[in-house]
């Protein structure tokens, strides 16, 4: 499974869009990009996933570059409750999720 | 997620003791996982099971064992606990029937284990 690189921390103003980047330069053609978040010490929560097309759901949007070497998770209107650690994960055929250290997003009023 | 429960939620034990952490799920999922999380780090996979008769080692299985008693139950055991097994432990489930593109994992609330 490919590894990912994320910035350790980011800040975002409440109500503004939060754009969280992820590099996965060694991703292979059949590996999916997944995003999870973990609020405080709760169990991680699934946000969104994609293969090569951009995806959107009620929580977020996922933008994957054409070469698939990087992606961006977008929270369109961040709230204080979005403060969490966000994990970008490349999932291969094994079905396993390999978590990195993630990005700590701090949403500020 | 209330569909995945873990017991106990907190446990303090001593070095050398045998400890069992239990996970139950009502989601009807075949796949179950055990992870540990150390402070400031991401989750690491200990063991996983794709069905009742299937057990697989993850990244850090040494010092741990598991039992899949039924589709709904997956237990993690520490045969002889040591202080560096102090961590937050999470159980998760997933359903592969949604196709290979979809493998959302549902996590329990976690068990905080302290080994003195």
GROMACS .gro file of C-alpha atoms in nm, chain A residues 24 32-33 35 46 48-57 60-74:
model
   30
   24UNK     CA    1   0.077   0.996  -0.241
   32UNK     CA    2  -0.808   0.428  -0.361
   33UNK     CA    3  -0.758   0.744  -0.159
   35UNK     CA    4  -0.997   1.024   0.421
   46UNK     CA    5  -1.494   0.791   0.749
   48UNK     CA    6  -1.488   1.026   0.172
   49UNK     CA    7  -1.292   0.820  -0.078
   50UNK     CA    8  -1.207   0.825  -0.448
   51UNK     CA    9  -1.006   0.660  -0.723
   52UNK     CA   10  -0.944   0.924  -0.989
   53UNK     CA   11  -1.254   1.134  -1.023
   54UNK     CA   12  -1.337   1.417  -0.789
   55UNK     CA   13  -1.593   1.320  -0.531
   56UNK     CA   14  -1.837   1.512  -0.313
   57UNK     CA   15  -2.065   1.411  -0.031
   60UNK     CA   16  -1.659   1.716   0.208
   61UNK     CA   17  -1.514   1.720  -0.141
   62UNK     CA   18  -1.214   1.524  -0.262
   63UNK     CA   19  -1.002   1.659  -0.544
   64UNK     CA   20  -0.753   1.413  -0.695
   65UNK     CA   21  -0.492   1.539  -0.941
   66UNK     CA   22  -0.487   1.392  -1.287
   67UNK     CA   23  -0.164   1.203  -1.221
   68UNK     CA   24  -0.314   1.083  -0.889
   69UNK     CA   25   0.002   1.171  -0.701
   70UNK     CA   26  -0.177   1.410  -0.468
   71UNK     CA   27  -0.520   1.501  -0.343
   72UNK     CA   28  -0.697   1.769  -0.143
   73UNK     CA   29  -0.981   1.728   0.104
   74UNK     CA   30  -1.206   2.031   0.114
   0.00000   0.00000   0.00000
